[in-house]
Amino acid sequence: MSQETPPTPGGPGGTGRSAGPLDEVDRRILDELVRDGRLSIRTLAERVHVSRTNAYARVERLLRDGVITGFAARVAPEPAGLGTSAYIALTIQQNTWREVSAELARVRYVEHVALLSGEHDVLALVRAPDNATLRDVVLDRVQGIAGVLSTRSWLVFEEFTGAQTPWETGKTPPR
């Protein structure tokens, strides 16, 4: 299996075009790979009750179509030295979202960036080693980006796992 794939339609950086409809076997494959992205094709095929050739072809198609965008370890931030997290809401100048989001994606410690509707335009999740680093990220790097008008920060005290996606709960979505 490929470990990393370039942006594809429907995936991050893609055109937003949807892949074809997923069938029940595709959904079971996604369920298994979300639980353990290191599964061998043989084990995956056994768990979803298809041949190895079928499992391999389906995984390759899901990768090619941008449904699966890669395989990665899930890292616990605090034990990895990133014990301070905050959500940073940005208000930006109209029509600068492409430049601002691209610049935010290059800022060290910014884990996630989302464009919003409503009071704020952008929401970024920042994970830093300490409060001083978080302060520098927000006040120097984020507020220094051209097009950023203002920021508002919310410090994260504790995180909890929510309902997750259907593939992470073992319940595949209805067709």
Coordinates of C-alpha atoms in Angstrom, one line a residue:
M1 CA 0.0 0.0 0.0
S2 CA 1.1 3.5 -0.7
Q3 CA 2.1 5.5 2.5
E4 CA 1.5 9.0 1.2
T5 CA -0.5 10.2 -1.8
P6 CA -0.5 13.6 -3.5
P7 CA -3.7 15.7 -3.3
T8 CA -6.4 14.3 -5.4
P9 CA -9.9 15.4 -6.3
G10 CA -12.1 15.1 -3.3
G11 CA -9.1 15.0 -0.9
P12 CA -7.2 17.9 0.7
G13 CA -6.2 20.4 -1.9
G14 CA -8.4 18.7 -4.5
T15 CA -11.2 20.1 -6.5
G16 CA -13.9 19.0 -4.1
R17 CA -15.3 16.5 -6.6
S18 CA -16.7 13.5 -4.9
A19 CA -15.5 10.0 -5.5
G20 CA -18.0 7.4 -6.7
P21 CA -20.5 6.0 -4.2
L22 CA -19.0 3.7 -1.5
D23 CA -20.5 0.3 -1.1
E24 CA -20.7 -1.8 2.0
V25 CA -17.3 -3.4 1.5
D26 CA -15.6 0.0 1.0
R27 CA -17.2 1.2 4.2
R28 CA -15.9 -1.9 6.1
I29 CA -12.4 -1.4 4.6
L30 CA -12.5 2.2 5.9
D31 CA -13.7 1.1 9.3
E32 CA -10.8 -1.4 9.6
L33 CA -8.2 1.0 8.4
V34 CA -9.3 3.8 10.7
R35 CA -9.0 1.4 13.6
D36 CA -5.6 0.1 12.4
G37 CA -3.9 1.8 9.4
R38 CA -1.1 -0.7 9.7
L39 CA -3.2 -3.7 8.7
S40 CA -1.7 -5.9 6.0
I41 CA -3.8 -6.4 2.9
R42 CA -4.1 -10.1 3.8
T43 CA -5.5 -9.3 7.3
L44 CA -7.8 -6.6 5.9
A45 CA -9.1 -9.0 3.2
E46 CA -9.9 -11.6 5.9
R47 CA -11.7 -9.1 8.2
V48 CA -13.9 -7.8 5.4
H49 CA -14.4 -11.2 3.8
V50 CA -13.0 -10.5 0.3
S51 CA -10.0 -11.8 -1.7
R52 CA -6.6 -10.1 -1.2
T53 CA -6.7 -9.0 -4.8
N54 CA -10.1 -7.3 -4.2
A55 CA -9.0 -5.7 -1.0
Y56 CA -5.8 -4.4 -2.7
A57 CA -7.7 -3.0 -5.7
R58 CA -10.3 -1.3 -3.4
V59 CA -7.6 0.3 -1.2
E60 CA -5.8 1.6 -4.2
R61 CA -9.0 3.0 -5.7
L62 CA -9.9 4.7 -2.3
L63 CA -6.4 6.2 -2.3
R64 CA -6.6 7.3 -6.0
D65 CA -10.1 8.8 -5.5
G66 CA -8.9 10.8 -2.4
V67 CA -11.2 8.9 0.0
I68 CA -8.1 7.7 1.9
T69 CA -5.6 10.6 2.0
G70 CA -2.8 8.7 3.7
F71 CA -1.8 6.6 6.8
A72 CA -0.5 8.2 9.9
A73 CA 0.1 7.6 13.6
R74 CA -2.2 9.3 16.1
V75 CA 0.1 11.2 18.5
A76 CA -1.0 12.2 22.0
P77 CA 0.1 15.9 22.1
E78 CA 0.9 16.2 25.8
P79 CA 3.3 13.2 26.1
A80 CA 4.9 14.3 22.8
G81 CA 5.8 17.7 24.4
L82 CA 2.9 19.8 23.2
G83 CA 1.0 20.3 26.5
T84 CA -0.6 23.7 25.7
S85 CA -3.4 23.8 23.2
A86 CA -5.6 26.7 22.1
Y87 CA -8.2 27.4 19.4
I88 CA -7.5 30.7 17.7
A89 CA -10.4 32.4 15.8
L90 CA -9.3 34.9 13.2
T91 CA -11.1 37.7 11.6
I92 CA -9.5 38.5 8.2
Q93 CA -9.8 41.0 5.4
Q94 CA -12.4 40.0 2.8
N95 CA -11.0 37.9 -0.1
T96 CA -7.7 37.1 1.7
W97 CA -8.7 33.6 2.9
R98 CA -6.5 31.7 0.4
E99 CA -3.4 33.6 1.4
V100 CA -4.1 33.6 5.1
S101 CA -5.0 29.9 5.2
A102 CA -1.9 29.0 3.2
E103 CA 0.3 31.1 5.5
L104 CA -1.3 29.6 8.6
A105 CA -0.5 26.1 7.3
R106 CA 3.2 27.0 7.3
V107 CA 3.2 28.2 10.9
R108 CA 4.9 25.8 13.3
Y109 CA 2.5 24.4 15.9
V110 CA -0.6 25.0 13.9
E111 CA -2.3 21.6 13.7
H112 CA -5.5 22.4 11.9
V113 CA -7.1 25.3 10.0
A114 CA -10.8 25.6 9.1
L115 CA -12.6 28.3 7.2
L116 CA -15.9 29.3 8.9
S117 CA -19.1 31.2 8.4
G118 CA -20.3 33.5 11.1
E119 CA -18.6 35.9 13.5
H120 CA -15.0 34.7 12.7
D121 CA -13.6 33.7 9.4
V122 CA -10.9 31.1 10.3
L123 CA -10.4 28.7 13.3
A124 CA -6.9 27.3 13.9
L125 CA -5.9 24.7 16.5
V126 CA -2.5 25.4 17.9
R127 CA -0.5 22.9 20.0
A128 CA 2.6 24.3 21.6
P129 CA 5.1 23.1 24.3
D130 CA 4.2 25.9 26.7
N131 CA 2.3 29.2 27.2
A132 CA 5.3 31.3 26.1
T133 CA 5.5 29.5 22.8
L134 CA 1.7 29.8 22.3
R135 CA 1.9 33.5 23.0
D136 CA 4.7 33.9 20.4
V137 CA 2.7 31.9 17.8
V138 CA -0.4 34.0 18.3
L139 CA 1.1 37.5 18.8
D140 CA 4.1 37.2 16.4
R141 CA 3.3 34.7 13.7
V142 CA -0.5 34.6 13.4
Q143 CA -1.2 38.3 14.0
G144 CA 1.7 39.1 11.7
I145 CA 0.1 37.5 8.7
A146 CA -1.1 40.0 6.1
G147 CA -4.8 40.1 6.0
V148 CA -5.4 39.1 9.7
L149 CA -7.5 41.8 11.3
S150 CA -7.9 40.3 14.8
T151 CA -7.6 37.1 16.8
R152 CA -9.4 35.6 19.7
S153 CA -8.0 32.7 21.7
W154 CA -9.5 29.9 23.8
L155 CA -7.1 27.9 25.9
V156 CA -7.9 24.1 26.0
F157 CA -7.9 22.7 29.5
E158 CA -8.8 19.2 28.7
E159 CA -9.8 17.2 25.6
F160 CA -12.3 14.4 25.3
T161 CA -13.0 12.0 22.4
G162 CA -16.4 12.6 20.9
A163 CA -18.7 10.5 18.8
Q164 CA -16.1 10.4 16.0
T165 CA -16.8 9.6 12.4
P166 CA -18.9 6.6 11.5
W167 CA -15.7 4.7 10.6
E168 CA -14.1 5.3 14.0
T169 CA -17.2 4.0 15.8
G170 CA -17.5 0.8 13.9
K171 CA -20.9 2.0 12.5
T172 CA -20.9 2.6 8.8
P173 CA -23.1 5.4 7.6
P174 CA -26.3 4.6 5.7
R175 CA -26.2 4.8 1.9

